[in-house]
Coordinates of C-alpha atoms and ligand atoms in Angstrom, one line a residue:
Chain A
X1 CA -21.4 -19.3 -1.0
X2 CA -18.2 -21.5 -1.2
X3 CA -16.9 -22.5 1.6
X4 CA -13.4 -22.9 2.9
X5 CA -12.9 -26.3 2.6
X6 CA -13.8 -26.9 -1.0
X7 CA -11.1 -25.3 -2.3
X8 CA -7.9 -27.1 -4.4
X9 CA -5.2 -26.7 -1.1
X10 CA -2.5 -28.2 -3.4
X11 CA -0.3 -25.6 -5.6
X12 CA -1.0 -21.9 -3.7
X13 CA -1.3 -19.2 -6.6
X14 CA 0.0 -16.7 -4.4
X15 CA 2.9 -17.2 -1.9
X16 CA 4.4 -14.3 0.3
X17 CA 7.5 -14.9 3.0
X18 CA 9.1 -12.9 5.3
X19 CA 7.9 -9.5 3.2
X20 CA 9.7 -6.6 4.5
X21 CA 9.3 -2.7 3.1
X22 CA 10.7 0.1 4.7
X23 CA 10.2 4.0 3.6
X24 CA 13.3 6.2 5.1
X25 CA 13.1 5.2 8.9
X26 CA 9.6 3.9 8.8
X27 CA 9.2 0.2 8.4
X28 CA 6.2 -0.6 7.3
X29 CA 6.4 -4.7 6.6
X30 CA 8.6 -6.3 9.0
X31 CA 7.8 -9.8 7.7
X32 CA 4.6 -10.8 6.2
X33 CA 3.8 -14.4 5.2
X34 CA 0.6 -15.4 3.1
X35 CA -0.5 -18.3 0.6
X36 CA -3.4 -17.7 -1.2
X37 CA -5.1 -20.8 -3.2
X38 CA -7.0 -21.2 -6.0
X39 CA -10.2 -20.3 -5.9
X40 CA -10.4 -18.8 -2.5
X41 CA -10.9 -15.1 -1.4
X42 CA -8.9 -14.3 1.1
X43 CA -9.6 -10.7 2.9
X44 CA -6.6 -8.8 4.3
X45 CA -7.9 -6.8 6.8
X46 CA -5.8 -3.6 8.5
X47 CA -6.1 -0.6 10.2
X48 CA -5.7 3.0 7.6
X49 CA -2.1 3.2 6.9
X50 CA -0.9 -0.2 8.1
X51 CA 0.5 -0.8 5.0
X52 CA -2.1 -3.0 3.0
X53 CA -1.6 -0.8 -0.5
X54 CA 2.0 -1.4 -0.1
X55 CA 2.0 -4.8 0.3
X56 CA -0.3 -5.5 -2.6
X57 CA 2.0 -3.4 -5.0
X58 CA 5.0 -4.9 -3.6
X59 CA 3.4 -8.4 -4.8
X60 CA 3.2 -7.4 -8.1
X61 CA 6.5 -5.4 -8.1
X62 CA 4.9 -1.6 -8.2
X63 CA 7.0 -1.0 -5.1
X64 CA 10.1 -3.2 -4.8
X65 CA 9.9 -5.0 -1.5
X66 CA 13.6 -4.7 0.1
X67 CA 13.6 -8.6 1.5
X68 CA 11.8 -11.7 1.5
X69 CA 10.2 -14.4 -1.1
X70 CA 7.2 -13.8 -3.7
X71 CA 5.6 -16.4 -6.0
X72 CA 2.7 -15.8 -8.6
X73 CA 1.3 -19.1 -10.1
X74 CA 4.9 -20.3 -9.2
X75 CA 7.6 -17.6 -10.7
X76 CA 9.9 -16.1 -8.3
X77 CA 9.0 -12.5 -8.8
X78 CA 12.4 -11.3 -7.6
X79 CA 14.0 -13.0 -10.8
X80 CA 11.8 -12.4 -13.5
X81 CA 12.6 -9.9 -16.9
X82 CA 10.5 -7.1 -17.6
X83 CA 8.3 -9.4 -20.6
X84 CA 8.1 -12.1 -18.4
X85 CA 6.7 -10.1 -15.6
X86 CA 4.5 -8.2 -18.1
X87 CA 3.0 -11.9 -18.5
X88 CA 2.7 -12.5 -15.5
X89 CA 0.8 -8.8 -14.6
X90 CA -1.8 -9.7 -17.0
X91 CA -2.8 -13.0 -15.3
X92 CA -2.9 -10.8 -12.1
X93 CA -5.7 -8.2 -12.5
X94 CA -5.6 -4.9 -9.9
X95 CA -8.7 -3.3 -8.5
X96 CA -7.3 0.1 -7.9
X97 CA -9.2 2.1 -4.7
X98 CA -9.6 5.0 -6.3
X99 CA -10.6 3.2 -9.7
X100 CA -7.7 4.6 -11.8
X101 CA -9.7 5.2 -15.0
X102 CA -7.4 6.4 -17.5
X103 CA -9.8 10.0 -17.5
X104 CA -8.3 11.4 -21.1
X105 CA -10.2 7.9 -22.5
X106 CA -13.5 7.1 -23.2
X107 CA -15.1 3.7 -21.0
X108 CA -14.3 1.7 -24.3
X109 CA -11.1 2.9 -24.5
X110 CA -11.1 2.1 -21.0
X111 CA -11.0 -1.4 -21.8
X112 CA -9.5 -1.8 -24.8
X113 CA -6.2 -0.3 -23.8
X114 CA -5.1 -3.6 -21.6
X115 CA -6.3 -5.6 -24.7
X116 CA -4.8 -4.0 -27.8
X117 CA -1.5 -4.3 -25.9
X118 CA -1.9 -8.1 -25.0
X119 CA -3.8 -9.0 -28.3
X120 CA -3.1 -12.9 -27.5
X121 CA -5.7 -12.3 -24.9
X122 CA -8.7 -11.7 -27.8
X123 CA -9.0 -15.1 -28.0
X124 CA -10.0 -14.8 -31.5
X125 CA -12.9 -12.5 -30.4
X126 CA -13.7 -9.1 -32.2
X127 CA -13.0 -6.3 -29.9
X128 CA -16.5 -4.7 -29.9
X129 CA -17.8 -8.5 -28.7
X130 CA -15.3 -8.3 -26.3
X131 CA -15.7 -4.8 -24.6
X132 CA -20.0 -5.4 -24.8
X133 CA -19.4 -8.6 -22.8
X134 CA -17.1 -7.1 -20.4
X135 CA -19.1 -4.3 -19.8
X136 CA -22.4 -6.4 -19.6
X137 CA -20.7 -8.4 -17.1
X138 CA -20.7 -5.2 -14.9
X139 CA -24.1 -4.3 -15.7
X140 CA -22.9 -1.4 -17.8
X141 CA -24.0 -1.9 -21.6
X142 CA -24.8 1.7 -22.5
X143 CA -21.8 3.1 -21.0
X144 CA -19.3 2.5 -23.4
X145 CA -18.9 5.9 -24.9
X146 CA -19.3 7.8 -21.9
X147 CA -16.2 9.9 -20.1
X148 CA -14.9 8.5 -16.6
X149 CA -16.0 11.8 -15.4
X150 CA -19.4 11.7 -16.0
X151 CA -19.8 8.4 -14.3
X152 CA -20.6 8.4 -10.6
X153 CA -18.3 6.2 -8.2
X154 CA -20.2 3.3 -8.3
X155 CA -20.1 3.0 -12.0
X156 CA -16.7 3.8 -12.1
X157 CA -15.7 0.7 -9.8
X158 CA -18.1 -1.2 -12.5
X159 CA -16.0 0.0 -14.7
X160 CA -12.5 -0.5 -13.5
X161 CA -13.3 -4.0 -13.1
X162 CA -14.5 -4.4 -16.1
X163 CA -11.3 -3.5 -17.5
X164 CA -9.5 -5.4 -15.0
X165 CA -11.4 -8.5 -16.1
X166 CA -11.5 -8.5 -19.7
X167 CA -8.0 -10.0 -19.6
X168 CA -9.6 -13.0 -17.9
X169 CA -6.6 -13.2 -14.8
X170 CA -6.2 -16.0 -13.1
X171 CA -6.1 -13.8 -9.3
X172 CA -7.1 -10.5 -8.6
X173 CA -5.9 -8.3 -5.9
X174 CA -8.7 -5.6 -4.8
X175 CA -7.1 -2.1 -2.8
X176 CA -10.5 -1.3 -0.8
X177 CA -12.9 -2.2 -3.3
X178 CA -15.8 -0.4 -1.1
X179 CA -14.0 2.3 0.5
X180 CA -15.5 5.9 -0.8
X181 CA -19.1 4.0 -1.8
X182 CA -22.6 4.6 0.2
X183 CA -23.4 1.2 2.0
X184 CA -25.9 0.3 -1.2
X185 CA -23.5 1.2 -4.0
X186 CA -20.9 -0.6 -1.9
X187 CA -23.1 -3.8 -1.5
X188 CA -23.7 -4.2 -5.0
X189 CA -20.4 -4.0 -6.0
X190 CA -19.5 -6.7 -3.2
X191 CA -22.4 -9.3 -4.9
X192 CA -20.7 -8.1 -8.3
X193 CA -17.4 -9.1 -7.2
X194 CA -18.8 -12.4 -6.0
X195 CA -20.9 -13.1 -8.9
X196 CA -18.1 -12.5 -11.0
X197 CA -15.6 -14.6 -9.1
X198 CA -18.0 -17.6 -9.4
X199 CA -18.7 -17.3 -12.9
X200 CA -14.6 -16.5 -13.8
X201 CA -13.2 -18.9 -11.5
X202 CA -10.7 -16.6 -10.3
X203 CA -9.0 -16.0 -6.7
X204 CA -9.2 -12.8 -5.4
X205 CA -7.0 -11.3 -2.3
X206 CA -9.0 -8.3 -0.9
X207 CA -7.1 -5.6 1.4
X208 CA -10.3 -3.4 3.3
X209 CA -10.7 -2.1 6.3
X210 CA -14.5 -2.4 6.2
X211 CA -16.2 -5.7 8.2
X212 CA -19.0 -6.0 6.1
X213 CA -16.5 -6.7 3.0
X214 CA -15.0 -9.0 5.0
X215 CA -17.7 -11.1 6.2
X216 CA -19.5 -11.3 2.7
X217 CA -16.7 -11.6 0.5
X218 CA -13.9 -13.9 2.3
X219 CA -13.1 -17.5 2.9
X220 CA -10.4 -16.7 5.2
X221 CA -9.5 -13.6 6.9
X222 CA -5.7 -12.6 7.5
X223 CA -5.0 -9.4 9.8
X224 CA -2.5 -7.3 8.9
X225 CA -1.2 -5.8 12.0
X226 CA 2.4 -4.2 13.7
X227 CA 3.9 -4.7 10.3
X228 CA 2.8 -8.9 10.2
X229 CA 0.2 -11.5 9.7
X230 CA -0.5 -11.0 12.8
X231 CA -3.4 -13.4 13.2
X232 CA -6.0 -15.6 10.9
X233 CA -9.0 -17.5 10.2
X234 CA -12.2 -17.2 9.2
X235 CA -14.2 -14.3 9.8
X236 CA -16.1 -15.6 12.9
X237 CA -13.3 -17.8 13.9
X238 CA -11.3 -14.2 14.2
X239 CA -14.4 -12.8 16.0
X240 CA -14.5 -15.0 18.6
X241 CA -10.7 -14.2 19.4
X242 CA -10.2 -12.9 22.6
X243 CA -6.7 -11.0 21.7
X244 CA -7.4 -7.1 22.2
X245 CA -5.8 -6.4 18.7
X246 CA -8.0 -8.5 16.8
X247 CA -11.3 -7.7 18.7
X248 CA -11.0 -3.8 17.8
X249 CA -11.7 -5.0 14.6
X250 CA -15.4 -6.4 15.5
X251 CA -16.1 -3.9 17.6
X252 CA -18.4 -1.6 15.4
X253 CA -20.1 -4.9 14.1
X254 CA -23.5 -5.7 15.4
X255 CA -23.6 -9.7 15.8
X256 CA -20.3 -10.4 14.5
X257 CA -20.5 -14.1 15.2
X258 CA -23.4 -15.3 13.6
X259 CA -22.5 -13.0 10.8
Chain B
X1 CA 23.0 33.7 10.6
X2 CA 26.3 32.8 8.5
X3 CA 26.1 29.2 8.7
X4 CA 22.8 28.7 8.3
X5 CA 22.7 30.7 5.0
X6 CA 25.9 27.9 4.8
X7 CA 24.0 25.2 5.1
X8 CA 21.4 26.0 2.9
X9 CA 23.7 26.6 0.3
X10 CA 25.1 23.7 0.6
X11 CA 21.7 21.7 0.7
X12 CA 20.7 23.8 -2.4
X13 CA 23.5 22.3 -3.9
X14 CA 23.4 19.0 -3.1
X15 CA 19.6 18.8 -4.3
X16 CA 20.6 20.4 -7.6
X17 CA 23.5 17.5 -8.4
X18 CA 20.5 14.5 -7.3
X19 CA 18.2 16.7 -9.5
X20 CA 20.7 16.8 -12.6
X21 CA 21.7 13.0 -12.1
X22 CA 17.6 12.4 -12.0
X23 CA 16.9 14.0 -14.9
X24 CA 20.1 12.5 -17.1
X25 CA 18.4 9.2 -16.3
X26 CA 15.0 9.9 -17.4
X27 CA 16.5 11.8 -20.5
X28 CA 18.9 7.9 -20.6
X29 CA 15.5 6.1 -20.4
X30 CA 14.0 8.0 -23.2
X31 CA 16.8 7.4 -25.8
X32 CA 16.6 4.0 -24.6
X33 CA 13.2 3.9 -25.7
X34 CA 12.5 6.4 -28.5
X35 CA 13.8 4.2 -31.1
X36 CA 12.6 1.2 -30.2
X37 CA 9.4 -0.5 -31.5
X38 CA 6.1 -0.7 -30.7
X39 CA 5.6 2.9 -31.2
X40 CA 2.5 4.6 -30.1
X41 CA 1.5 6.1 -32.9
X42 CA -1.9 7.2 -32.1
X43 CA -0.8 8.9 -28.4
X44 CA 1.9 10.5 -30.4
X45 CA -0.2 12.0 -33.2
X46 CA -3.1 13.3 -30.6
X47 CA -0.2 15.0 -28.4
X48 CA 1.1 17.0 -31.5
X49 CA -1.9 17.8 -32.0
X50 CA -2.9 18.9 -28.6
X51 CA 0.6 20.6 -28.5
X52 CA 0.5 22.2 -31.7
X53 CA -3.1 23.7 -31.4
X54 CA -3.4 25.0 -27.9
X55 CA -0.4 26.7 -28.4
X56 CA -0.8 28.0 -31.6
X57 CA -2.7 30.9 -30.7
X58 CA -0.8 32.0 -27.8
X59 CA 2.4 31.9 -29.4
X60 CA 1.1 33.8 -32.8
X61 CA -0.2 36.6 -30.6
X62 CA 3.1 37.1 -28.5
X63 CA 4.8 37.4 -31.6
X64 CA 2.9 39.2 -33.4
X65 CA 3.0 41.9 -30.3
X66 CA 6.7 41.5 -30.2
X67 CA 7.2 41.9 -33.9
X68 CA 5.7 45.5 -33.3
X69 CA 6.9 46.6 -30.2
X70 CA 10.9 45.3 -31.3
X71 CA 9.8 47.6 -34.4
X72 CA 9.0 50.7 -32.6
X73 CA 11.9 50.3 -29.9
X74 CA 14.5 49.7 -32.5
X75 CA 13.6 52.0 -35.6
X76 CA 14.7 55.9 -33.8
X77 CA 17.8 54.3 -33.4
X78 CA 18.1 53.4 -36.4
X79 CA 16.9 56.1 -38.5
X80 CA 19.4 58.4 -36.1
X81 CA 22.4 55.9 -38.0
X82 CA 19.9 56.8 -40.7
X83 CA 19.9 53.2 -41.8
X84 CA 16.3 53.2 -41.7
X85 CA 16.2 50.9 -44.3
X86 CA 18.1 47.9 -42.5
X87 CA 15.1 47.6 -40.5
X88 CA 14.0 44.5 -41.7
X89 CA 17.4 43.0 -42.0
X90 CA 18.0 43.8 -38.3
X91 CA 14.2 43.0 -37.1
X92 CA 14.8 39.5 -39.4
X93 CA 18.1 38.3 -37.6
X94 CA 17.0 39.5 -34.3
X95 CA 13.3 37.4 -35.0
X96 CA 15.0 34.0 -36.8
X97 CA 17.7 33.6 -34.5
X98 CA 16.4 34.7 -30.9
X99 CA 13.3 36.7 -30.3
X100 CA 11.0 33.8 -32.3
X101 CA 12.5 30.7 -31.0
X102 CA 12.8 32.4 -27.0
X103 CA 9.8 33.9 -26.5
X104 CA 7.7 30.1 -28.2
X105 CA 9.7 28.5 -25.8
X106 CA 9.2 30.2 -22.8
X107 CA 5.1 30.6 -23.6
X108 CA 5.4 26.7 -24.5
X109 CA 7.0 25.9 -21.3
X110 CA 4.5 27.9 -19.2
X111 CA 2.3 25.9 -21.6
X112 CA 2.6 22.4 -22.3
X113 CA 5.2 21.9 -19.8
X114 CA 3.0 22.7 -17.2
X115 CA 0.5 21.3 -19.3
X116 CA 2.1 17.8 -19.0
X117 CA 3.3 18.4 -15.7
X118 CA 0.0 18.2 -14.4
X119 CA -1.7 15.8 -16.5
X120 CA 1.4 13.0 -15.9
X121 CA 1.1 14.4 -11.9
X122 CA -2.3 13.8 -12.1
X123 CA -2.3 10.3 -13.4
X124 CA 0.8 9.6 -10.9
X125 CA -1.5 10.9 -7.8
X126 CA -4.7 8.7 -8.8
X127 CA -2.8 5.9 -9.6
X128 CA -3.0 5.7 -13.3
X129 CA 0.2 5.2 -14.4
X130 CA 0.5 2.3 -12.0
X131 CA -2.7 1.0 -13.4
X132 CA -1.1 0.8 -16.9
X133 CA 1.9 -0.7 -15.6
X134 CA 0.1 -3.5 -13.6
X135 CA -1.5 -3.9 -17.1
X136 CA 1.4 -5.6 -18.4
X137 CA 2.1 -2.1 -20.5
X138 CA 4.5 0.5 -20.5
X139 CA 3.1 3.6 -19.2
X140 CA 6.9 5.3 -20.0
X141 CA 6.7 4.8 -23.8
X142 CA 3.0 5.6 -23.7
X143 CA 3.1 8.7 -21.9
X144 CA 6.8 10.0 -21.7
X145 CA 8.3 9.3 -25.1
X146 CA 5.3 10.1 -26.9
X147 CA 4.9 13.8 -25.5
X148 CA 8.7 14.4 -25.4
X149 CA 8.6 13.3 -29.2
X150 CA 6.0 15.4 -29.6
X151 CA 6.9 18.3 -27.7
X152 CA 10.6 17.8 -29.8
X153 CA 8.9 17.8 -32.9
X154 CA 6.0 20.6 -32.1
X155 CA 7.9 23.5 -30.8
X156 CA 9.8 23.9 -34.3
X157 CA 6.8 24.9 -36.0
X158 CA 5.2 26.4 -33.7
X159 CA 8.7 29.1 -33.3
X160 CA 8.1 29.2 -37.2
X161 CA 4.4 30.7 -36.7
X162 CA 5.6 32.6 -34.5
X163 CA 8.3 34.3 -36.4
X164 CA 6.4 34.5 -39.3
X165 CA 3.5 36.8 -37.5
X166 CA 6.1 38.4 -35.6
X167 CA 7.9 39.5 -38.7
X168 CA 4.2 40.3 -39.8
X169 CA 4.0 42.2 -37.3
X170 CA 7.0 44.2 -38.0
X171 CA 5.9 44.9 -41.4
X172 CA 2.5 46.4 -40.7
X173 CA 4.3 48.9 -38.4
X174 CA 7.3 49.7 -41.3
X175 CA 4.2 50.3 -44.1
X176 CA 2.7 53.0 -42.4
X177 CA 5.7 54.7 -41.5
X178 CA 7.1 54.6 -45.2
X179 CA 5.7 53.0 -48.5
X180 CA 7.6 49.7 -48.2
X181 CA 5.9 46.5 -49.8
X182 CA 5.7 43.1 -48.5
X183 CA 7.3 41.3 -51.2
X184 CA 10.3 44.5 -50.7
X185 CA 10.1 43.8 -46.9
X186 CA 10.1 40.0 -46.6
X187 CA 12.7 40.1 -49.4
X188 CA 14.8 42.0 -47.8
X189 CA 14.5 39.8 -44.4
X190 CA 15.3 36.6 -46.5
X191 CA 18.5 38.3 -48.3
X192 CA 19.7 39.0 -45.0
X193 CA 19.5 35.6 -43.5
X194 CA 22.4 33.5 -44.4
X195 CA 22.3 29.7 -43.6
X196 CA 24.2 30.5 -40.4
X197 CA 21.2 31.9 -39.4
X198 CA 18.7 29.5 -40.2
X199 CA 20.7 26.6 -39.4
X200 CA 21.9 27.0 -35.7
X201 CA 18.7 28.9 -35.1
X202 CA 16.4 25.9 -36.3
X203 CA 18.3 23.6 -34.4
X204 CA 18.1 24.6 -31.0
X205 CA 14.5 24.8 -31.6
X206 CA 14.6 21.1 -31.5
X207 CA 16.3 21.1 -28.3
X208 CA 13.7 23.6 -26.7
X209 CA 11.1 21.3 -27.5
X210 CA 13.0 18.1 -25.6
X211 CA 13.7 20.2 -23.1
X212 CA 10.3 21.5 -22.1
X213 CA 8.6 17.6 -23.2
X214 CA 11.6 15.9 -20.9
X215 CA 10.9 18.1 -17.8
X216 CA 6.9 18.2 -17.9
X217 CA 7.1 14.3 -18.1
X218 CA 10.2 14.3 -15.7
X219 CA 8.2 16.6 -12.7
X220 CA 4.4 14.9 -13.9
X221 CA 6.0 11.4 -13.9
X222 CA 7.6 11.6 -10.5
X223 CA 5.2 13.3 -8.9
X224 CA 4.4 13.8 -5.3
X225 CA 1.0 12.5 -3.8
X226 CA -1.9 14.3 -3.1
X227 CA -3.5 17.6 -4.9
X228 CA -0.3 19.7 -3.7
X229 CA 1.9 17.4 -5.4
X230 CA 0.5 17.7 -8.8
X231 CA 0.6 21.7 -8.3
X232 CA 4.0 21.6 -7.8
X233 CA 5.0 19.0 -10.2
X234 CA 3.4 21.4 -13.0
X235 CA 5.0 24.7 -11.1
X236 CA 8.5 23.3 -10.7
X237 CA 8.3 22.0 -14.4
X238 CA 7.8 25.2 -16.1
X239 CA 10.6 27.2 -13.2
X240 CA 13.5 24.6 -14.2
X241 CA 12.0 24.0 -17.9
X242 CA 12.5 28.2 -18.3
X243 CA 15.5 27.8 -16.9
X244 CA 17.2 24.8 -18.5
X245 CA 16.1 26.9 -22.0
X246 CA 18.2 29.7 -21.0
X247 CA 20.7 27.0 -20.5
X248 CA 20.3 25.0 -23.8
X249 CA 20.0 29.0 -25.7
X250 CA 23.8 29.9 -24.3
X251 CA 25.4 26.7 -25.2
X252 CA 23.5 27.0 -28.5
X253 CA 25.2 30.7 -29.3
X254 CA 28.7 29.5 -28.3
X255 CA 28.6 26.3 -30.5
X256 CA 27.4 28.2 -33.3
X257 CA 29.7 30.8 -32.6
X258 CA 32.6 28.2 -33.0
X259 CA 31.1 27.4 -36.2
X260 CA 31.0 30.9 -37.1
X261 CA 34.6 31.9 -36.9
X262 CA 36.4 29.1 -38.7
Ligands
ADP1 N1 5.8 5.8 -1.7 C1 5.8 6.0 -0.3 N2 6.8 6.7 0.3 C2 6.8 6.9 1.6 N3 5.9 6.3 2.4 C3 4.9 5.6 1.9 C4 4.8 5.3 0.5 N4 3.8 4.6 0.3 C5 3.2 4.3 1.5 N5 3.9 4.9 2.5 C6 3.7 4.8 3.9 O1 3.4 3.4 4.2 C7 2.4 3.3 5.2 C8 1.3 2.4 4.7 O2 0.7 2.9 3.6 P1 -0.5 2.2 2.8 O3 -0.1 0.8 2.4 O4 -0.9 3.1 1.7 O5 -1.6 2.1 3.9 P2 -3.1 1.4 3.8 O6 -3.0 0.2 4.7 O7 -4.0 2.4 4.3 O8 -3.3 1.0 2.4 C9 1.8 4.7 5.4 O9 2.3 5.2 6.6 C10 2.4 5.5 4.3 O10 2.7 6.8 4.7
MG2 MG1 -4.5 1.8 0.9

């Protein structure tokens, strides 16, 4: 696996300051700052409901943040028009948690419903080449014609990424990639994530809640806490912290430093 | 006891002016977007489709029911004004310009706007729509204007179906009470129609349909999470959608009524 230091530290793809998102009364950002690099993974890691969905949408303008500073691959999002940030969503694929398969489509429809809207992204490929790669990619080549509700919830991750990938993004932002998945189904679709990653070249910012994620999947770990980043490293650099907050996190794991 | 019954007036209120100013805006963002290319043609075709047939049935038999039972109801009257034969002239106007275009709209708003309610609630809740959107598409002009185009479009042929079985119907009843033919019975329901009629009545039908497509997408679109949210995103679509049509019907009369008289 790559480690942290091999990666390009000059231009971050991903830059987040001083993030704040309040609902009524409740503020759930109060101020958080990232940078993520090319070609790292970086794993956001934070308790159920401490606002890790929210601040993935907010970075690519689902929710509008109410103050602070985001850049993707160097555009102010604040500023951008509706077509330029449509150009700038495709180069920014979403792993939704719950897979968000459009479920009136068939798999192939699936997939070709990011691509007939951005046909630029064919790169003078037929379609049928194009969804047969993606799909193989996921280790799903008979698939194609099946419903999203006959597919079990492994293959319906496969699947979502598959879709998400076929517009070959340049980051991609996973909400809990592992949560709702047995430990096996969830392991695969950790190696899948990192096979693909290697042979895309993509970065990847992963919210989860679940260590094992974390320790397999990230080159750094940031900890969303109290509304913040409230502390970072790599995982066992976090897991040899001695602040109370960030040791709750290891406490289920079994050998969490020589993890 | 007084002022709470105060305040909840008031609150009722207050909810029903944010409600009206939500809905203009949605209804603004759909003109905005209706006309304008890319049109999804395909979504569009496959929602009249789905529109047109589910409802087909259910709208055919409430009119065929109501063509008989508005036949039986109305005809002692009328025979004791002994106008017996004005039935189909009366059954006709009441058919063309109320019964067939009501009674389609309610069914279609229990229907598709529920219908749509739940399917756009649905996709809100499991984080579909956001999908698209993330996708560098617009999940507004792929699932809103589509089914309220559709819906606009739909629910005028489906109130013809429905007046033409009703009137159906109406006939079946009148043959075996006297030996009146078809061609006599439907002839007589055309002669009595003027294009004052037809016109206004034809019309509205159109607005039914946006009515019924803008609040399913409206209530579906902006739906609440979790599995309670999409129930009442497709209940409260077809209680305001049934409401707004009684709305839309009255305005209807009293322009055509303007019409009328000058
Ligand atoms: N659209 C919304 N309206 C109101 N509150 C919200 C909304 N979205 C999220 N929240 C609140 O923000 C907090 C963080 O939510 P979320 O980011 O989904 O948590 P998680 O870290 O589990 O992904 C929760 O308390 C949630 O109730
Ligand atoms: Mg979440």
């Amino acid at each position: 696996m790559m480690s942290a230091s091999t990666y390009d530290q000059t231009k971050p793809l991903l830059v987040l300051k001083g993030v704040k998102k309040a609902f009524g009364h409740h503020q759930v950002l109060k101020g958080f700052n990232l940078e993520l690099y090319p070609n790292e993974n970086v794993v956001i890691l934070g308790k159920s409901g401490s606002g890790k969905s929210v601040l993935i949408k907010c970075l690519v303008r689902l929710i509008e943040m109410d103050e602070g500073h985001i850049e993707v691959l160097g555009r102010s999002m604040a500023d951008v028009e509706q077509d330029e940030l449509d150009a700038i969503r495709t180069d920014v694929g979403f792993l939704f948690q719950g897979s968000a398969l459009y479920d009136s489509m068939t798999v192939r429809e699936n997939l070709l419903f990011p691509l007939r809207r951005h046909p630029g992204r064919m790169r003078g490929r037929s379609e049928a080449e194009l969804v047969r790669e993606a799909l193989g990619n996921v280790g799903l080549e008979k698939a194609a014609d099946l419903m999203p509700d006959e597919l079990s919830g492994g293959m319906k991750r496969r699947v979502a990424l598959a879709r998400t990938l076929i517009l070959k993004p340049k980051i991609i932002l996973y909400d809990e990639p592992t949560t709702g998945l047995d430990p096996i189904t969830a392991n695969e679709i950790i190696q899948l994530i990192l096979k693909l990653q290697d042979e895309l070249m993509t970065s990847s910012l992963i919210i989860t809640h679940d260590m094992d994620c974390a320790r397999v999947i990230s080159n750094r770990v940031v900890i969303l806490q109290d509304g913040i980043n409230y502390a970072q490293g790599t995982y066992s650099e976090l897991a040899r912290s001695t602040d109370p907050k960030v040791k709750a996190f290891y406490k289920e794991v079994q050998n969490p430093i020589d993890g | 006891m007084e002022f709470m019954d105060l305040q909840k007036i008031k609150s009722t209120v207050i909810y029903g002016l944010e409600e009206t100013g939500h809905i203009s805006r949605f209804a603004g963002r759909f003109f905005a977007q209706a006309f304008r290319p890319p049109f999804e043609w395909k979504e569009f075709f496959k929602q009249c489709y789905l529109i047109g047939y589910s409802s087909l049935f259910l709208v055919s038999a409430t009119g065929f029911i109501m063509g008989i039972v508005l036949t039986l109801q109305i005809r002692p009257t009328m025979i004791s004004f002994g106008a017996a034969s004005y039935m189909p002239n009366m059954v006709g106007i009441a058919f063309i310009r109320e019964i067939g275009p009501m009674v389609t709209a309610l069914i279609c708003a229990g229907k598709i706007g529920s219908g749509i309610g739940a399917e756009l609630g649905s996709m809100r809740v499991t984080e579909q729509i956001d999908a698209m959107e993330v996708s560098g598409t617009n999940p507004f002009k792929f699932l809103v204007v589509t089914r309220i185009w559709a819906a606009t479009m739909m629910l005028p042929l489906l109130v013809i179906a429905a007046d033409f079985v009703g009137l159906t119907g109406s006939y079946l009843i009148e043959s075996t009470r006297g030996d009146v033919t078809a061609t006599l019975y439907f002839g007589r329901v055309f002669s009595s129609l003027v294009l004052g009629d037809v016109i206004p009545a034809t019309v509205k039908t159109f607005f039914f349909g946006f009515v019924i497509g803008l609040i399913g997408c409206y209530k579906g679109f902006f739906s609440k999470k979790g599995t309670a949210g999409v129930g009442k995103a497709a209940n409260s679509a077809v209680v305001l959608a049934s409401l707004l049509l009684f709305l839309v019907d009255f305005l209807a009369v009293l322009v055509a009524d303007i019409f009328y008289t000058i």
